[in-house]
Short mmCIF file of C-alpha atoms in Angstrom, two decimals:
data_model
loop_
_atom_site.label_atom_id
_atom_site.label_comp_id
_atom_site.label_asym_id
_atom_site.label_seq_id
_atom_site.Cartn_x
_atom_site.Cartn_y
_atom_site.Cartn_z
CA MET A 1 158.72 -85.28 16.99
CA ARG A 2 161.87 -83.91 15.41
CA LYS A 3 163.35 -80.53 16.30
CA ALA A 4 163.25 -77.64 13.70
CA VAL A 5 165.83 -74.95 13.29
CA ILE A 6 166.03 -72.06 11.00
CA ILE A 7 169.34 -72.05 9.09
CA GLY A 8 168.87 -69.13 6.66
CA ALA A 9 167.08 -65.84 6.56
CA GLY A 10 166.52 -63.11 4.12
CA MET A 11 164.26 -60.07 3.37
CA THR A 12 163.80 -57.02 1.05
CA PRO A 13 163.48 -53.52 2.49
CA VAL A 14 159.87 -52.56 3.15
CA GLY A 15 158.48 -49.76 1.29
CA GLU A 16 156.63 -48.61 -1.94
CA HIS A 17 158.46 -50.73 -4.51
CA TRP A 18 157.08 -49.18 -7.61
CA ARG A 19 159.76 -50.97 -9.78
CA LEU A 20 159.36 -54.40 -8.23
CA GLY A 21 156.40 -56.89 -8.50
CA LEU A 22 155.27 -59.59 -6.15
CA ARG A 23 157.43 -62.21 -7.80
CA ASP A 24 160.53 -60.01 -7.77
CA LEU A 25 160.23 -59.29 -4.04
CA ALA A 26 159.46 -62.93 -3.06
CA VAL A 27 162.30 -64.39 -5.22
CA GLU A 28 164.76 -61.75 -3.77
CA ALA A 29 163.96 -62.69 -0.14
CA LEU A 30 163.95 -66.32 -0.91
CA LEU A 31 167.19 -66.48 -2.64
CA LYS A 32 168.80 -64.44 0.10
CA ALA A 33 167.57 -66.89 2.61
CA MET A 34 168.98 -69.79 0.59
CA ASP A 35 172.33 -67.97 0.12
CA ASP A 36 172.39 -67.27 3.89
CA ALA A 37 171.94 -71.03 4.55
CA GLY A 38 174.41 -71.93 1.79
CA ILE A 39 171.94 -74.33 -0.07
CA GLU A 40 170.63 -74.54 -3.61
CA LYS A 41 167.69 -76.93 -3.16
CA VAL A 42 164.63 -77.30 -0.89
CA ASP A 43 162.06 -80.10 -0.47
CA SER A 44 159.00 -77.73 -0.42
CA LEU A 45 157.88 -74.24 -0.27
CA TYR A 46 155.23 -72.47 1.84
CA VAL A 47 154.07 -68.95 0.78
CA GLY A 48 152.41 -66.66 3.20
CA ASN A 49 150.27 -64.21 1.42
CA MET A 50 146.91 -62.57 2.17
CA ILE A 51 145.39 -61.13 -0.77
CA SER A 52 147.42 -61.22 -4.03
CA GLY A 53 144.23 -61.90 -6.15
CA PRO A 54 142.63 -58.57 -5.62
CA PHE A 55 145.85 -56.59 -5.31
CA VAL A 56 147.87 -57.95 -8.28
CA GLU A 57 145.45 -60.36 -10.02
CA GLN A 58 147.72 -63.32 -9.12
CA GLU A 59 146.88 -66.51 -7.30
CA ASN A 60 148.67 -69.79 -7.42
CA LEU A 61 151.73 -68.34 -5.69
CA GLY A 62 153.33 -71.68 -4.90
CA ALA A 63 153.81 -72.36 -8.54
CA LEU A 64 154.74 -68.77 -9.45
CA ILE A 65 157.52 -68.38 -6.81
CA ALA A 66 158.96 -71.91 -7.04
CA ASP A 67 159.05 -71.56 -10.81
CA TRP A 68 160.72 -68.12 -10.74
CA ALA A 69 163.20 -69.03 -7.75
CA GLY A 70 164.31 -72.01 -9.88
CA LEU A 71 163.23 -74.56 -7.23
CA GLY A 72 162.02 -77.19 -9.71
CA ASN A 73 159.12 -79.44 -9.39
CA ILE A 74 158.66 -79.43 -5.64
CA PRO A 75 155.39 -79.11 -3.74
CA ALA A 76 154.55 -75.47 -3.21
CA VAL A 77 151.36 -73.75 -1.77
CA LYS A 78 150.03 -70.44 -0.62
CA ILE A 79 148.91 -70.27 3.11
CA GLU A 80 146.28 -67.62 3.95
CA ALA A 81 145.13 -66.46 7.43
CA ALA A 82 144.68 -62.69 6.64
CA CYS A 83 147.41 -60.53 8.16
CA ALA A 84 148.58 -63.67 10.01
CA SER A 85 149.37 -65.53 6.71
CA GLY A 86 153.17 -65.10 7.26
CA GLY A 87 152.99 -66.58 10.81
CA ALA A 88 150.74 -69.35 9.60
CA ALA A 89 153.02 -70.24 6.67
CA LEU A 90 156.01 -70.41 9.02
CA GLN A 91 154.17 -72.86 11.19
CA GLU A 92 153.07 -75.04 8.32
CA GLY A 93 156.68 -75.19 7.27
CA VAL A 94 157.89 -76.06 10.61
CA LYS A 95 155.21 -78.79 10.98
CA ALA A 96 156.33 -80.35 7.73
CA VAL A 97 159.91 -80.57 9.13
CA MET A 98 158.84 -81.74 12.56
CA SER A 99 156.72 -84.48 11.18
CA GLY A 100 159.52 -85.94 9.15
CA LEU A 101 157.63 -85.57 5.95
CA GLU A 102 160.13 -82.97 4.49
CA ASP A 103 163.73 -82.25 5.55
CA VAL A 104 164.46 -78.85 4.11
CA VAL A 105 161.65 -76.31 3.77
CA ALA A 106 161.52 -72.77 2.56
CA VAL A 107 158.89 -70.25 3.71
CA VAL A 108 158.45 -66.91 2.14
CA GLY A 109 156.04 -64.27 3.13
CA VAL A 110 155.06 -61.72 0.47
CA GLU A 111 152.63 -58.95 -0.23
CA LYS A 112 152.49 -56.33 -3.00
CA MET A 113 149.97 -53.66 -1.89
CA THR A 114 150.89 -50.38 -3.68
CA ASP A 115 149.69 -51.34 -7.12
CA ALA A 116 146.18 -50.63 -6.05
CA TRP A 117 144.31 -47.34 -5.27
CA PRO A 118 144.26 -46.51 -1.60
CA SER A 119 140.36 -46.86 -1.35
CA ASP A 120 140.46 -50.27 -3.17
CA ALA A 121 143.45 -51.27 -0.81
CA THR A 122 141.20 -50.32 2.06
CA ARG A 123 138.42 -52.58 0.57
CA TYR A 124 140.67 -55.51 -0.05
CA LEU A 125 142.04 -55.40 3.56
CA ALA A 126 138.49 -55.46 4.73
CA TYR A 127 137.96 -58.84 3.02
CA ALA A 128 139.60 -60.19 6.21
CA ALA A 129 136.68 -58.93 8.20
CA ASP A 130 133.12 -60.41 7.92
CA ALA A 131 132.39 -59.15 4.36
CA GLU A 132 128.55 -59.64 4.72
CA TRP A 133 128.09 -58.05 8.08
CA GLU A 134 131.04 -55.59 8.41
CA LEU A 135 132.40 -54.48 5.01
CA PHE A 136 128.74 -54.26 3.73
CA HIS A 137 128.19 -51.50 6.18
CA GLY A 138 131.35 -49.58 5.02
CA ALA A 139 133.64 -50.75 7.81
CA SER A 140 137.29 -50.49 6.98
CA PHE A 141 139.80 -52.32 9.12
CA VAL A 142 141.02 -49.05 10.64
CA ALA A 143 137.26 -48.37 11.62
CA LEU A 144 136.93 -51.75 13.30
CA ASN A 145 140.20 -51.07 15.22
CA ALA A 146 139.00 -47.65 16.09
CA LEU A 147 135.82 -49.08 17.70
CA VAL A 148 138.23 -51.24 19.86
CA MET A 149 140.39 -48.22 20.65
CA ARG A 150 137.70 -45.98 21.91
CA TYR A 151 136.20 -48.66 23.92
CA TYR A 152 139.55 -49.55 25.46
CA MET A 153 140.29 -45.83 26.37
CA LYS A 154 136.89 -45.55 27.92
CA THR A 155 137.06 -48.77 29.95
CA TYR A 156 140.45 -48.26 31.49
CA GLY A 157 140.73 -44.38 31.28
CA TYR A 158 143.64 -44.17 28.90
CA THR A 159 144.20 -41.20 26.46
CA GLU A 160 145.25 -40.94 22.91
CA GLU A 161 148.58 -39.82 24.22
CA ASP A 162 148.96 -43.13 26.14
CA LEU A 163 148.54 -45.19 22.99
CA ALA A 164 150.73 -42.96 20.93
CA LEU A 165 153.67 -44.13 23.11
CA PHE A 166 153.57 -47.44 21.30
CA ALA A 167 154.05 -45.67 17.85
CA VAL A 168 156.89 -43.58 19.35
CA ASN A 169 158.76 -46.76 20.69
CA ALA A 170 158.19 -48.50 17.30
CA HIS A 171 159.59 -45.53 15.35
CA ALA A 172 162.64 -45.19 17.77
CA ASN A 173 163.61 -48.75 17.05
CA GLY A 174 162.78 -48.70 13.34
CA ALA A 175 165.14 -45.70 12.94
CA LYS A 176 168.05 -48.19 13.26
CA ASN A 177 166.69 -50.90 10.99
CA PRO A 178 167.92 -50.52 7.39
CA TYR A 179 165.02 -52.62 6.13
CA ALA A 180 162.39 -50.49 7.77
CA MET A 181 159.98 -48.27 5.83
CA PHE A 182 160.17 -45.38 8.30
CA LYS A 183 163.53 -44.83 9.50
CA ARG A 184 162.80 -41.64 11.51
CA PRO A 185 162.00 -41.19 15.24
CA ILE A 186 158.94 -39.42 16.08
CA LYS A 187 157.40 -37.63 19.18
CA VAL A 188 154.10 -38.13 20.86
CA GLU A 189 152.99 -34.75 19.28
CA THR A 190 153.72 -36.23 15.89
CA VAL A 191 151.03 -38.83 16.54
CA LEU A 192 148.63 -36.48 18.14
CA LYS A 193 148.86 -33.96 15.35
CA SER A 194 148.31 -36.51 12.63
CA PRO A 195 144.95 -36.58 11.11
CA TYR A 196 141.96 -38.74 12.21
CA ILE A 197 141.29 -41.62 9.81
CA ALA A 198 138.63 -43.24 11.95
CA ASP A 199 138.31 -41.31 15.26
CA PRO A 200 139.95 -41.66 17.68
CA LEU A 201 142.50 -43.57 15.65
CA LYS A 202 144.89 -41.33 13.76
CA LEU A 203 147.22 -41.77 10.85
CA PHE A 204 150.18 -42.42 13.15
CA ASP A 205 148.35 -44.89 15.22
CA ALA A 206 148.23 -47.19 12.06
CA SER A 207 150.77 -49.17 10.12
CA PRO A 208 151.33 -48.22 6.41
CA VAL A 209 150.16 -49.83 3.16
CA CYS A 210 153.49 -51.16 1.59
CA ASP A 211 155.34 -53.87 -0.25
CA GLY A 212 158.01 -56.49 1.04
CA SER A 213 158.98 -60.08 1.40
CA ALA A 214 160.80 -62.11 3.98
CA ALA A 215 161.91 -65.74 3.94
CA VAL A 216 163.64 -68.49 5.97
CA ILE A 217 164.99 -71.99 5.52
CA ILE A 218 164.04 -74.63 8.05
CA THR A 219 165.48 -78.06 8.77
CA THR A 220 166.38 -80.33 11.51
CA PRO A 221 169.61 -79.90 13.61
CA GLU A 222 170.88 -83.30 12.10
CA LYS A 223 170.37 -82.16 8.47
CA ALA A 224 171.74 -78.66 9.36
CA LYS A 225 175.07 -80.39 10.42
CA GLU A 226 175.03 -82.58 7.33
CA LEU A 227 174.57 -79.58 5.10
CA GLY A 228 177.54 -77.81 6.83
CA VAL A 229 175.70 -74.88 8.27
CA PRO A 230 177.72 -73.35 11.07
CA LYS A 231 175.86 -73.72 14.45
CA GLU A 232 175.99 -69.95 15.10
CA LYS A 233 173.32 -69.71 12.46
CA TRP A 234 170.79 -71.97 13.92
CA VAL A 235 167.79 -70.70 15.66
CA GLU A 236 165.38 -73.25 17.04
CA VAL A 237 161.58 -72.86 16.55
CA ALA A 238 160.76 -73.99 20.18
CA GLY A 239 157.07 -73.33 20.51
CA MET A 240 154.01 -72.64 18.32
CA GLY A 241 150.44 -71.94 18.78
CA ARG A 242 147.50 -70.74 16.75
CA ALA A 243 143.81 -70.14 17.23
CA VAL A 244 140.82 -68.37 15.73
CA ASP A 245 138.05 -66.27 17.25
CA THR A 246 134.79 -64.95 15.89
CA ILE A 247 135.26 -63.34 12.51
CA SER A 248 133.11 -60.30 13.27
CA LEU A 249 133.89 -57.83 16.02
CA ALA A 250 130.19 -57.59 17.01
CA SER A 251 130.10 -61.28 17.90
CA ARG A 252 133.14 -61.07 20.20
CA GLU A 253 132.54 -62.24 23.76
CA ASP A 254 134.70 -59.49 25.14
CA LEU A 255 135.86 -56.63 22.91
CA LEU A 256 139.01 -56.09 24.91
CA THR A 257 140.41 -59.69 25.06
CA LEU A 258 142.41 -61.21 22.28
CA LYS A 259 141.20 -64.65 23.12
CA ALA A 260 142.78 -66.18 20.14
CA ALA A 261 146.11 -64.78 21.05
CA LYS A 262 145.76 -65.92 24.60
CA ILE A 263 145.00 -69.53 23.54
CA ALA A 264 147.77 -69.41 20.94
CA ALA A 265 150.32 -68.09 23.43
CA GLU A 266 149.36 -70.71 26.13
CA ARG A 267 150.13 -73.54 23.46
CA ALA A 268 153.38 -71.97 22.40
CA TYR A 269 154.58 -71.41 26.02
CA LYS A 270 153.70 -75.02 26.77
CA MET A 271 155.45 -76.48 23.83
CA ALA A 272 158.58 -74.38 24.47
CA GLY A 273 158.44 -74.95 28.22
CA VAL A 274 158.71 -71.26 28.94
CA GLU A 275 156.56 -68.43 30.64
CA ALA A 276 156.08 -64.96 29.55
CA ARG A 277 158.79 -63.70 31.98
CA ASP A 278 161.44 -65.92 30.26
CA ILE A 279 161.11 -64.16 26.89
CA ASP A 280 163.79 -61.67 26.15
CA PHE A 281 161.95 -59.74 23.39
CA PHE A 282 158.42 -59.62 21.84
CA GLU A 283 157.51 -58.89 18.27
CA VAL A 284 153.79 -58.18 18.65
CA HIS A 285 151.31 -57.28 15.93
CA ASP A 286 150.91 -53.40 16.32
CA ALA A 287 149.07 -52.83 13.09
CA PHE A 288 147.34 -50.36 15.28
CA THR A 289 148.62 -48.88 18.66
CA VAL A 290 145.71 -50.36 20.71
CA MET A 291 146.55 -53.85 19.35
CA ALA A 292 150.04 -53.61 20.77
CA ALA A 293 148.43 -53.02 24.14
CA LEU A 294 145.91 -55.68 23.90
CA SER A 295 148.58 -58.14 22.63
CA LEU A 296 150.77 -57.55 25.65
CA GLU A 297 147.81 -58.50 27.91
CA ALA A 298 146.93 -61.61 25.87
CA LEU A 299 150.54 -62.80 26.04
CA GLY A 300 150.61 -62.44 29.69
CA VAL A 301 153.10 -59.73 29.84
CA ALA A 302 150.70 -57.36 31.29
CA LYS A 303 147.45 -57.89 33.34
CA LYS A 304 144.07 -57.13 31.62
CA GLY A 305 143.74 -53.43 31.21
CA GLU A 306 147.35 -52.74 31.98
CA GLY A 307 148.97 -53.15 28.49
CA ALA A 308 149.16 -49.34 27.76
CA LYS A 309 150.62 -48.95 31.33
CA LEU A 310 153.80 -50.76 30.27
CA ALA A 311 154.33 -48.14 27.63
CA ARG A 312 153.63 -45.29 30.06
CA GLU A 313 156.09 -46.72 32.54
CA GLY A 314 158.84 -47.27 29.98
CA GLN A 315 158.94 -51.01 30.14
CA ILE A 316 158.79 -51.58 26.35
CA ALA A 317 162.14 -50.10 25.31
CA ILE A 318 165.23 -52.02 24.01
CA ASP A 319 166.99 -51.82 27.35
CA ALA A 320 163.79 -52.34 29.41
CA ASP A 321 162.11 -55.42 30.88
CA TYR A 322 159.86 -56.14 27.97
CA PRO A 323 161.42 -54.83 24.75
CA ILE A 324 158.85 -54.92 21.90
CA GLN A 325 159.04 -54.14 18.17
CA THR A 326 162.99 -54.10 18.29
CA MET A 327 163.16 -53.57 14.58
CA GLY A 328 160.26 -51.05 14.32
CA GLY A 329 157.25 -53.26 14.33
CA LEU A 330 154.56 -53.13 11.96
CA LYS A 331 154.19 -49.39 12.54
CA ALA A 332 157.63 -48.31 11.45
CA ARG A 333 159.14 -51.28 9.78
CA GLY A 334 155.99 -51.46 7.84
CA HIS A 335 153.09 -53.98 7.47
CA PRO A 336 153.09 -55.67 4.00
CA VAL A 337 150.18 -57.83 5.44
CA GLY A 338 150.88 -61.39 4.31
CA ALA A 339 154.67 -60.95 4.76
CA THR A 340 154.56 -59.45 8.13
CA GLY A 341 154.73 -62.72 10.24
CA MET A 342 157.77 -63.65 8.17
CA TYR A 343 159.51 -60.22 8.75
CA GLN A 344 158.82 -60.88 12.46
CA THR A 345 160.46 -64.26 12.16
CA VAL A 346 163.59 -62.99 10.28
CA GLU A 347 163.98 -60.22 12.90
CA ALA A 348 163.74 -62.70 15.75
CA VAL A 349 166.39 -64.78 14.03
CA LEU A 350 168.69 -61.79 13.66
CA GLN A 351 168.22 -60.91 17.40
CA LEU A 352 169.00 -64.44 18.45
CA ARG A 353 172.14 -64.68 16.26
CA GLY A 354 173.21 -61.40 17.71
CA GLU A 355 173.07 -59.63 14.39
CA ALA A 356 170.34 -57.18 14.95
CA PRO A 357 171.12 -53.45 14.41
CA ASN A 358 168.96 -52.86 17.60
CA GLN A 359 170.46 -55.77 19.68
CA VAL A 360 168.69 -56.84 22.87
CA PRO A 361 171.76 -57.73 24.99
CA ASP A 362 172.17 -61.55 25.50
CA ALA A 363 168.80 -62.36 23.92
CA GLU A 364 168.14 -66.09 24.11
CA ILE A 365 164.36 -66.45 23.62
CA GLY A 366 162.09 -64.35 21.46
CA LEU A 367 158.37 -64.35 20.67
CA THR A 368 156.47 -63.33 17.59
CA GLN A 369 152.70 -62.68 17.54
CA ASN A 370 150.91 -62.32 14.29
CA ILE A 371 147.25 -61.12 14.12
CA GLY A 372 144.84 -61.78 11.23
CA GLY A 373 141.53 -59.94 11.17
CA THR A 374 140.52 -57.87 14.10
CA GLY A 375 141.97 -60.59 16.31
CA SER A 376 140.17 -63.38 14.54
CA ASN A 377 143.15 -65.60 13.48
CA ILE A 378 146.30 -65.45 15.47
CA THR A 379 149.67 -67.20 15.54
CA VAL A 380 152.39 -67.17 18.21
CA SER A 381 155.80 -68.54 17.75
CA ILE A 382 158.71 -68.79 20.13
CA PHE A 383 162.22 -68.92 19.04
CA ARG A 384 165.42 -69.93 20.94
CA ARG A 385 169.16 -69.45 20.47
CA VAL A 386 170.79 -72.99 19.94
CA MET B 1 136.38 -52.58 -7.70
CA ALA B 2 134.40 -55.86 -7.52
CA ARG B 3 131.06 -55.60 -9.27
CA PRO B 4 127.96 -56.99 -7.77
CA MET B 5 127.05 -59.36 -10.43
CA GLN B 6 125.54 -61.87 -8.03
CA VAL B 7 122.17 -60.09 -7.11
CA SER B 8 121.42 -63.23 -5.18
CA ARG B 9 124.27 -62.55 -2.82
CA TYR B 10 122.17 -59.51 -1.56
CA TRP B 11 118.64 -60.95 -1.54
CA ARG B 12 119.88 -63.82 0.43
CA HIS B 13 120.09 -61.69 3.48
CA PHE B 14 116.79 -59.61 3.03
CA ARG B 15 115.25 -61.04 6.15
CA GLU B 16 118.12 -60.10 8.38
CA LYS B 17 118.83 -56.74 6.66
CA TYR B 18 115.34 -55.49 6.24
CA ARG B 19 113.61 -56.91 9.33
CA LEU B 20 116.48 -57.67 11.75
CA MET B 21 115.78 -61.31 11.96
CA GLY B 22 118.00 -63.01 14.41
CA GLY B 23 118.21 -66.51 15.81
CA LYS B 24 117.20 -68.03 19.26
CA CYS B 25 118.33 -71.50 20.36
CA GLU B 26 116.43 -73.91 22.41
CA ASN B 27 118.21 -72.64 25.59
CA GLY B 28 117.14 -69.12 24.97
CA HIS B 29 120.44 -67.66 23.64
CA VAL B 30 119.77 -64.90 21.10
CA HIS B 31 122.12 -63.97 18.35
CA PHE B 32 122.37 -61.80 15.24
CA PRO B 33 122.55 -62.81 12.43
CA LYS B 34 120.97 -66.26 12.73
CA ARG B 35 123.54 -68.98 12.82
CA PRO B 36 123.43 -72.83 12.22
CA VAL B 37 125.02 -73.50 15.64
CA CYS B 38 124.38 -71.51 18.84
CA PRO B 39 127.71 -69.71 19.60
CA VAL B 40 127.04 -69.96 23.33
CA CYS B 41 125.81 -73.51 23.96
CA GLY B 42 126.36 -75.31 20.63
CA SER B 43 122.72 -76.18 20.15
CA ARG B 44 121.52 -76.59 16.53
CA ASN B 45 117.96 -76.24 17.47
CA ILE B 46 117.48 -72.61 16.52
CA GLU B 47 114.45 -70.67 15.60
CA GLU B 48 114.07 -67.30 13.83
CA VAL B 49 113.29 -64.28 16.05
CA GLU B 50 112.66 -60.77 15.06
CA LEU B 51 114.56 -58.28 17.07
CA SER B 52 113.09 -54.98 18.45
CA GLY B 53 115.81 -52.87 16.79
CA LYS B 54 116.13 -50.79 20.03
CA GLY B 55 119.59 -50.63 21.56
CA LYS B 56 122.51 -48.67 23.00
CA VAL B 57 125.83 -47.50 21.57
CA ILE B 58 128.90 -49.38 22.94
CA SER B 59 131.57 -47.81 20.79
CA TRP B 60 131.65 -45.59 17.66
CA THR B 61 134.01 -44.19 15.24
CA ILE B 62 133.83 -41.74 12.32
CA VAL B 63 135.08 -43.34 9.05
CA ARG B 64 136.94 -40.84 7.05
CA ASN B 65 138.82 -43.16 4.61
CA PRO B 66 136.20 -45.72 3.70
CA PRO B 67 136.59 -48.72 1.57
CA SER B 68 135.85 -48.09 -2.13
CA GLY B 69 132.11 -47.85 -2.81
CA PHE B 70 131.42 -45.68 0.16
CA GLU B 71 133.33 -42.51 -0.74
CA TYR B 72 130.04 -40.63 -1.37
CA TYR B 73 129.08 -40.90 2.37
CA LYS B 74 132.39 -39.97 3.93
CA PRO B 75 132.70 -39.07 6.75
CA PHE B 76 130.07 -41.28 8.29
CA PRO B 77 129.60 -42.62 11.84
CA LEU B 78 129.89 -46.41 12.38
CA ALA B 79 128.90 -47.99 15.67
CA LEU B 80 128.73 -51.19 17.65
CA ILE B 81 125.14 -51.21 19.14
CA GLU B 82 123.93 -53.66 21.84
CA LEU B 83 120.30 -54.50 21.23
CA GLU B 84 117.96 -54.77 24.09
CA GLU B 85 117.66 -58.64 23.45
CA GLY B 86 121.42 -58.90 23.91
CA PRO B 87 123.24 -59.31 20.51
CA VAL B 88 125.65 -56.63 19.30
CA VAL B 89 125.26 -55.28 15.85
CA LEU B 90 127.68 -53.26 13.69
CA ALA B 91 125.90 -50.53 11.68
CA GLN B 92 126.14 -47.01 10.50
CA LEU B 93 124.42 -44.27 12.59
CA THR B 94 122.26 -41.92 10.74
CA ASP B 95 120.33 -38.63 11.32
CA VAL B 96 122.64 -37.79 14.11
CA ASP B 97 125.11 -34.94 14.83
CA PRO B 98 128.67 -36.73 15.37
CA GLU B 99 129.24 -34.43 18.33
CA GLU B 100 126.17 -35.88 20.07
CA ILE B 101 127.16 -39.59 19.85
CA ASP B 102 128.12 -40.94 23.17
CA PHE B 103 128.54 -44.20 25.14
CA GLY B 104 125.12 -45.58 26.04
CA MET B 105 123.23 -43.42 23.68
CA GLU B 106 119.88 -44.91 22.83
CA VAL B 107 119.13 -45.80 19.21
CA GLU B 108 116.58 -47.55 17.06
CA VAL B 109 116.73 -49.24 13.77
CA VAL B 110 115.79 -47.71 10.41
CA THR B 111 115.94 -49.00 6.95
CA LYS B 112 118.21 -46.87 4.61
CA LYS B 113 120.16 -46.98 1.51
CA ILE B 114 123.57 -48.61 2.27
CA ARG B 115 125.23 -48.16 -1.13
CA GLU B 116 124.77 -48.08 -4.92
CA PHE B 117 126.65 -49.59 -7.79
CA GLU B 118 126.86 -47.04 -10.50
CA GLU B 119 127.54 -49.40 -13.56
CA ASP B 120 124.92 -51.93 -12.66
CA GLY B 121 122.40 -49.73 -10.99
CA ILE B 122 121.88 -51.98 -8.09
CA ILE B 123 121.03 -50.26 -4.87
CA LEU B 124 121.56 -51.97 -1.49
CA TYR B 125 119.25 -51.21 1.46
CA GLY B 126 119.74 -52.42 5.04
CA TYR B 127 119.58 -51.32 8.59
CA LYS B 128 121.15 -48.30 10.17
CA PHE B 129 120.56 -46.83 13.59
CA ARG B 130 119.37 -43.34 14.60
CA PRO B 131 118.46 -41.61 17.87
CA PRO B 132 114.72 -42.52 18.67
CA VAL B 133 112.07 -40.41 16.87
CA LYS B 134 109.70 -39.13 19.70
#
């Protein structure tokens, strides 16, 4: 198999982009990534997007974005894996390069969520749950995560305050990210005083509804050299893994194990030839604070039941042993669902190039983990400085 | 909001949603709803089985910002309930004071209105769970 390197990256700020549509955001991120790589043509395009149909009445995003970005008559498709659509699109793009089928591939993740009423947005997001057996009963995504959060707290004796520490860490880092939606540090009290949206889950335990797009250009080291892309810009995609679990939470073997993340991580570690302790920073899917804790456990960073302990012991900050959410995570950077996996990718690239506003010193290997559904569709990717 | 034009989409699940019909494979693994393949052993030899509807609350939440279509009910309790036959079911709790909900609380199934569609007049019924009526 060939090696794959990312040679260009671009993104839009995350936020409520009232003046920009889905295509504007995607084209902006994509052209920035192409400019960053210094190229004008790509062989194909993969679009990570979860739910453009209900949100903006637009499907066929491959054609739309290739057309408007002036990419010509290339193959272009949308990849959907709920909130893990971005991570899945990246991996499809990397596979195309590694297989030898395509030499220069563009991947863009995009989501435009603020054109819908909040209660409709809540409904559309729940399409990623089991519509017939969860949404039918009025379950929102927040509610499903709240069921997990209460059970986690009860099982291991954690408090709402313990989990709030993940939000505090994310905001502390996001405050320095010019592309983040929330550039403001918060205190534990801020989280605890925010209103319940599905008890015991509060507004500040959750990531926001927002818009954004992020993109990368992938090729082989040989082609990168041929294209004249300076080596300082290369970041290798060293490992990838992906797995699914039961779509409905009620069918889960163990409510508190992200089995799909565990399997995806094992595959990615094996492919990259590394272990959890070799990773310099982790971008985990903290759509809800409890998911950050469960993710650290599934990735092998913490033992089962001890994910929240890492936050309590101060081990997740930039200068600690296991820095997470270095650019703010989903919580502070924002979570434009289908674009999130690509934001994580671009942020990992910046860290490994040494260009991050919140730089992890001497970062050589980074990991991104992107969750779709309530843990039902998960991707893990590992990146290495070349 | 999506309109429920497909009435068939709802009557397809009458048996599960009105009578709590689940599945039991040849090796005795019980699940809900009934599936074509047993999630435990992979058997495709599965018969229908009516579940008792008695169970215990594993976890619960109070939904304060529901998906569109459920605004009328908010806030409402939603729970994961482990049935005495083993399967876990997600459903709303009803006829209960939210303060009284607790881990392990015993509940029983009851048929209730789940939701109605104003424009089309369709009313959806299904299972909810409540503390047992003595």
